[in-house]
């Protein structure tokens, strides 16, 4: 058998095994050592291939695509530092629980650690940030090599999509020459399917949860960002049975598409409410049931830490459950599913407890709705954006202030909009790339991106994607010339170093970026120009730059919180 045929058989077996195990999408960054696999992927009609020359951006693009589809996405790059540039996206995928199959081409074993060019130590390159790692053999004539490849691909994909979802890494060495013979069909598989189990609580866990619900006098449900592919109908059914106050984070996507018969239980303004010491005292609870990740709200975390409920039950797919405040008292390993409908629920909270949350929610909503009548800051723009997003649209949100403004201004609605962000590691890197990947995964819906100027500058290479495949997205940049979130933190009180170390103004504008990539560009300098956000002239790519002021943002936000707290203090007294 010729070397070329061995190589061809090898790479097409990898492609066939990925397809057999449910991978539909591959993101490729060009490079020499990955040539054989790039050829196999590009020529396989069963795979959708996307291109991005910047590996860091490519990693986040794949992350967004996998997040949108709730399916594994493969990444392919050449050897050397190209593989290292995937690292930030892999870290995010690990903590956000997103399934990625990372494939790095490598030099053959005899060229490792001997000074060969573009050769670094790629074994376990991503350490504990991947769920599984395999170093593949060189293509050869050994009869077990291709069956080994098949089953290791199956293992890799299966590990990536086993709860909790996450990234896996396959390192594939190649010797030169790197050319293959192209084929019209993928080879047949000898490994046919993996069947994953369902994670559900056992009888003892169900009894314990029912007992704690029955004994609760002052209970709340907390719903944070949920696992990919979660069927929220089970949670709505649970909420109807429980009739407890439900503190719903914006990223749970349970503030939107709210069923009418569940509306009275949904609490969206808890971050503002829990700034009040008087309210916290009256709202102290004995039982908490949390689904999903811990919400963004700092004040919710403080509340739980200070008042430490007797029973705090975390329901999560991962036995390494998330509990950053160390307040959990019980853990149930389970995915959200039919067991919630089977759970025996007998609950009777103290008279007036639910009413306390509901009346406080209504009070806060009144002030938030009135906000843009007197404010013209970033928050007012965010409020306008949320109110006017079209039906069946998605909003991807950057970290720092944008996600916090979304959490403040997204009020419960029956409208079909959904909110997404990179909250695994909470970084500002790769946000535009992730949003582009997300938009490609949900092309039947309209995608908007809300991002600050520094986060946007951090990921400008993302726009290279638009030169290689059609993209459609509206990018809204809130330009306050620096790091706006630090204006709310204690660092802002040290004026001598604040601007240099935290404010970090750049005085940069985005019109030239839009011009470089052929995007429709709109600048908004005054609040009364806000309608321009939705004045779409049919361009698939739009960049809207909204000029804001950091000091105005802080003053307007604090005025809102003060109004809510002042009226609440009078009422609670």
Short mmCIF file of N, CA, C and O in Angstrom, two decimals, residues 404-469:
data_model
loop_
_atom_site.label_atom_id
_atom_site.label_comp_id
_atom_site.label_asym_id
_atom_site.label_seq_id
_atom_site.Cartn_x
_atom_site.Cartn_y
_atom_site.Cartn_z
N UNK A 404 -24.96 43.02 32.49
CA UNK A 404 -25.62 43.52 33.70
C UNK A 404 -26.79 44.43 33.36
O UNK A 404 -27.82 44.43 34.04
N UNK A 405 -26.65 45.22 32.30
CA UNK A 405 -27.78 46.05 31.87
C UNK A 405 -28.92 45.18 31.34
O UNK A 405 -30.10 45.50 31.55
N UNK A 406 -28.58 44.11 30.65
CA UNK A 406 -29.63 43.19 30.19
C UNK A 406 -30.35 42.61 31.40
O UNK A 406 -31.59 42.51 31.43
N UNK A 407 -29.61 42.22 32.42
CA UNK A 407 -30.22 41.64 33.61
C UNK A 407 -31.12 42.64 34.32
O UNK A 407 -32.12 42.27 34.93
N UNK A 408 -30.78 43.93 34.23
CA UNK A 408 -31.60 44.97 34.84
C UNK A 408 -32.84 45.28 34.02
O UNK A 408 -33.94 45.40 34.57
N UNK A 409 -32.69 45.39 32.71
CA UNK A 409 -33.76 45.95 31.89
C UNK A 409 -34.60 44.92 31.14
O UNK A 409 -35.61 45.29 30.53
N UNK A 410 -34.21 43.64 31.16
CA UNK A 410 -35.05 42.63 30.53
C UNK A 410 -36.14 42.23 31.51
O UNK A 410 -35.89 41.54 32.50
N UNK A 411 -37.37 42.66 31.23
CA UNK A 411 -38.51 42.38 32.09
C UNK A 411 -39.31 41.22 31.49
O UNK A 411 -39.23 40.95 30.29
N UNK A 412 -40.06 40.51 32.32
CA UNK A 412 -40.81 39.35 31.81
C UNK A 412 -41.72 39.72 30.64
O UNK A 412 -42.40 40.76 30.67
N UNK A 413 -41.72 38.89 29.64
CA UNK A 413 -42.50 39.16 28.43
C UNK A 413 -42.89 37.84 27.77
O UNK A 413 -42.23 36.82 27.95
N UNK A 414 -43.95 37.89 27.00
CA UNK A 414 -44.35 36.72 26.21
C UNK A 414 -43.68 36.72 24.85
O UNK A 414 -43.84 35.77 24.07
N UNK A 415 -42.90 37.77 24.54
CA UNK A 415 -42.27 37.89 23.23
C UNK A 415 -41.20 36.80 23.05
O UNK A 415 -40.51 36.43 23.99
N UNK A 416 -41.05 36.34 21.81
CA UNK A 416 -40.08 35.29 21.50
C UNK A 416 -38.74 35.92 21.14
O UNK A 416 -38.39 36.08 19.98
N UNK A 417 -38.00 36.31 22.17
CA UNK A 417 -36.61 36.72 22.01
C UNK A 417 -35.78 35.90 23.00
O UNK A 417 -36.30 35.46 24.03
N UNK A 418 -34.50 35.69 22.69
CA UNK A 418 -33.65 34.92 23.58
C UNK A 418 -32.31 35.61 23.75
O UNK A 418 -31.83 36.30 22.83
N UNK A 419 -31.72 35.45 24.93
CA UNK A 419 -30.49 36.13 25.31
C UNK A 419 -29.39 35.10 25.55
O UNK A 419 -29.61 34.08 26.22
N UNK A 420 -28.20 35.40 25.03
CA UNK A 420 -27.07 34.48 25.19
C UNK A 420 -25.79 35.27 25.46
O UNK A 420 -25.67 36.43 25.07
N UNK A 421 -24.83 34.62 26.12
CA UNK A 421 -23.55 35.27 26.44
C UNK A 421 -22.52 34.20 26.76
O UNK A 421 -22.86 33.02 26.93
N UNK A 422 -21.28 34.60 26.84
CA UNK A 422 -20.19 33.71 27.27
C UNK A 422 -19.95 33.90 28.76
O UNK A 422 -19.09 34.67 29.18
N UNK A 423 -20.72 33.17 29.56
CA UNK A 423 -20.62 33.33 31.01
C UNK A 423 -19.87 32.19 31.67
O UNK A 423 -19.89 32.06 32.90
N UNK A 424 -19.17 31.35 30.88
CA UNK A 424 -18.38 30.30 31.50
C UNK A 424 -17.23 30.87 32.28
O UNK A 424 -17.10 30.67 33.49
N UNK A 425 -16.35 31.62 31.60
CA UNK A 425 -15.21 32.27 32.25
C UNK A 425 -15.41 33.77 32.37
O UNK A 425 -14.56 34.47 32.92
N UNK A 426 -16.52 34.28 31.82
CA UNK A 426 -16.90 35.69 31.95
C UNK A 426 -15.92 36.65 31.30
O UNK A 426 -15.84 37.82 31.69
N UNK A 427 -15.17 36.21 30.31
CA UNK A 427 -14.18 37.08 29.67
C UNK A 427 -14.80 37.96 28.60
O UNK A 427 -15.93 37.75 28.16
N UNK A 428 -14.03 38.97 28.14
CA UNK A 428 -14.50 39.81 27.05
C UNK A 428 -13.84 39.42 25.73
O UNK A 428 -14.09 40.06 24.70
N UNK A 429 -13.00 38.38 25.73
CA UNK A 429 -12.34 37.99 24.49
C UNK A 429 -13.26 37.10 23.66
O UNK A 429 -14.04 36.31 24.19
N UNK A 430 -13.17 37.24 22.35
CA UNK A 430 -13.88 36.35 21.43
C UNK A 430 -15.37 36.53 21.34
O UNK A 430 -16.06 35.67 20.79
N UNK A 431 -15.90 37.65 21.81
CA UNK A 431 -17.36 37.81 21.87
C UNK A 431 -17.96 37.96 20.46
O UNK A 431 -18.98 37.34 20.14
N UNK A 432 -17.33 38.77 19.60
CA UNK A 432 -17.86 38.95 18.25
C UNK A 432 -17.80 37.63 17.49
O UNK A 432 -18.75 37.24 16.80
N UNK A 433 -16.68 36.91 17.62
CA UNK A 433 -16.54 35.62 16.95
C UNK A 433 -17.61 34.64 17.41
O UNK A 433 -18.22 33.92 16.60
N UNK A 434 -17.85 34.58 18.72
CA UNK A 434 -18.87 33.68 19.24
C UNK A 434 -20.24 34.04 18.70
O UNK A 434 -21.03 33.17 18.32
N UNK A 435 -20.53 35.34 18.65
CA UNK A 435 -21.83 35.79 18.15
C UNK A 435 -22.01 35.42 16.67
O UNK A 435 -23.10 35.01 16.25
N UNK A 436 -20.93 35.55 15.89
CA UNK A 436 -21.02 35.14 14.48
C UNK A 436 -21.31 33.64 14.37
O UNK A 436 -22.14 33.21 13.57
N UNK A 437 -20.60 32.83 15.16
CA UNK A 437 -20.87 31.40 15.14
C UNK A 437 -22.30 31.09 15.56
O UNK A 437 -22.97 30.25 14.96
N UNK A 438 -22.76 31.81 16.58
CA UNK A 438 -24.12 31.61 17.06
C UNK A 438 -25.13 31.95 15.96
O UNK A 438 -26.10 31.22 15.74
N UNK A 439 -24.89 33.05 15.26
CA UNK A 439 -25.83 33.47 14.21
C UNK A 439 -25.88 32.44 13.08
O UNK A 439 -26.94 32.21 12.49
N UNK A 440 -24.74 31.81 12.76
CA UNK A 440 -24.73 30.79 11.72
C UNK A 440 -25.50 29.54 12.15
O UNK A 440 -26.05 28.82 11.32
N UNK A 441 -25.51 29.28 13.45
CA UNK A 441 -26.22 28.11 13.95
C UNK A 441 -27.71 28.29 14.06
O UNK A 441 -28.45 27.32 14.23
N UNK A 442 -28.19 29.56 13.97
CA UNK A 442 -29.62 29.83 14.07
C UNK A 442 -30.02 30.82 12.98
O UNK A 442 -30.57 31.88 13.25
N UNK A 443 -29.74 30.45 11.75
CA UNK A 443 -29.97 31.37 10.63
C UNK A 443 -31.44 31.65 10.39
O UNK A 443 -31.77 32.61 9.68
N UNK A 444 -32.32 30.84 10.99
CA UNK A 444 -33.75 31.10 10.83
C UNK A 444 -34.21 32.26 11.71
O UNK A 444 -35.34 32.74 11.57
N UNK A 445 -33.35 32.72 12.61
CA UNK A 445 -33.67 33.83 13.50
C UNK A 445 -32.72 34.99 13.23
O UNK A 445 -31.63 34.80 12.68
N UNK A 446 -33.12 36.18 13.63
CA UNK A 446 -32.28 37.37 13.45
C UNK A 446 -31.39 37.54 14.67
O UNK A 446 -31.87 37.42 15.81
N UNK A 447 -30.11 37.81 14.46
CA UNK A 447 -29.16 37.92 15.57
C UNK A 447 -28.65 39.34 15.71
O UNK A 447 -28.23 39.98 14.74
N UNK A 448 -28.68 39.84 16.95
CA UNK A 448 -28.09 41.12 17.32
C UNK A 448 -26.98 40.86 18.33
O UNK A 448 -27.09 39.94 19.15
N UNK A 449 -25.94 41.67 18.28
CA UNK A 449 -24.86 41.60 19.27
C UNK A 449 -24.78 42.92 19.99
O UNK A 449 -24.71 43.99 19.36
N UNK A 450 -24.79 42.89 21.33
CA UNK A 450 -24.60 44.08 22.15
C UNK A 450 -23.26 43.97 22.84
O UNK A 450 -23.02 43.03 23.61
N UNK A 451 -22.37 44.94 22.61
CA UNK A 451 -20.99 44.82 23.08
C UNK A 451 -20.42 46.20 23.39
O UNK A 451 -20.81 47.20 22.79
N UNK A 452 -19.50 46.25 24.37
CA UNK A 452 -18.80 47.49 24.69
C UNK A 452 -17.62 47.71 23.77
O UNK A 452 -17.18 46.79 23.05
N UNK A 453 -17.07 48.92 23.79
CA UNK A 453 -15.99 49.25 22.85
C UNK A 453 -14.73 48.43 23.10
O UNK A 453 -14.08 47.96 22.15
N UNK A 454 -14.34 48.23 24.37
CA UNK A 454 -13.11 47.48 24.62
C UNK A 454 -13.25 46.01 24.21
O UNK A 454 -12.33 45.43 23.62
N UNK A 455 -14.38 45.41 24.51
CA UNK A 455 -14.60 44.01 24.10
C UNK A 455 -14.61 43.90 22.59
O UNK A 455 -14.10 42.93 22.02
N UNK A 456 -15.17 44.88 21.90
CA UNK A 456 -15.20 44.86 20.44
C UNK A 456 -13.79 44.98 19.87
O UNK A 456 -13.40 44.25 18.95
N UNK A 457 -12.99 45.90 20.42
CA UNK A 457 -11.61 46.06 19.95
C UNK A 457 -10.80 44.79 20.20
O UNK A 457 -9.89 44.47 19.45
N UNK A 458 -11.15 44.07 21.25
CA UNK A 458 -10.44 42.85 21.62
C UNK A 458 -10.61 41.75 20.58
O UNK A 458 -9.83 40.80 20.53
N UNK A 459 -11.64 41.86 19.71
CA UNK A 459 -11.96 40.75 18.81
C UNK A 459 -12.25 41.23 17.39
O UNK A 459 -13.07 40.65 16.68
N UNK A 460 -11.55 42.26 16.94
CA UNK A 460 -11.81 42.79 15.60
C UNK A 460 -11.50 41.78 14.51
O UNK A 460 -12.08 41.83 13.42
N UNK A 461 -10.56 40.86 14.76
CA UNK A 461 -10.25 39.85 13.74
C UNK A 461 -11.45 38.96 13.44
O UNK A 461 -11.46 38.25 12.42
N UNK A 462 -12.46 39.01 14.29
CA UNK A 462 -13.67 38.22 14.03
C UNK A 462 -14.27 38.56 12.67
O UNK A 462 -14.84 37.69 11.99
N UNK A 463 -14.15 39.82 12.26
CA UNK A 463 -14.79 40.23 11.01
C UNK A 463 -14.14 39.60 9.78
O UNK A 463 -14.72 39.63 8.69
N UNK A 464 -12.95 39.00 9.94
CA UNK A 464 -12.36 38.24 8.84
C UNK A 464 -13.28 37.11 8.39
O UNK A 464 -13.26 36.69 7.22
N UNK A 465 -14.07 36.60 9.33
CA UNK A 465 -15.02 35.53 9.00
C UNK A 465 -15.92 35.91 7.84
O UNK A 465 -16.30 35.07 7.02
N UNK A 466 -16.28 37.19 7.78
CA UNK A 466 -17.25 37.63 6.79
C UNK A 466 -16.68 37.59 5.37
O UNK A 466 -17.44 37.72 4.41
N UNK A 467 -15.37 37.43 5.24
CA UNK A 467 -14.75 37.36 3.90
C UNK A 467 -14.76 35.95 3.34
O UNK A 467 -14.47 35.76 2.15
N UNK A 468 -15.08 34.95 4.18
CA UNK A 468 -14.99 33.56 3.75
C UNK A 468 -16.32 32.83 3.68
O UNK A 468 -16.42 31.77 3.07
N UNK A 469 -17.33 33.34 4.37
CA UNK A 469 -18.66 32.76 4.28
C UNK A 469 -19.69 33.85 4.54
O UNK A 469 -19.41 34.83 5.23
#
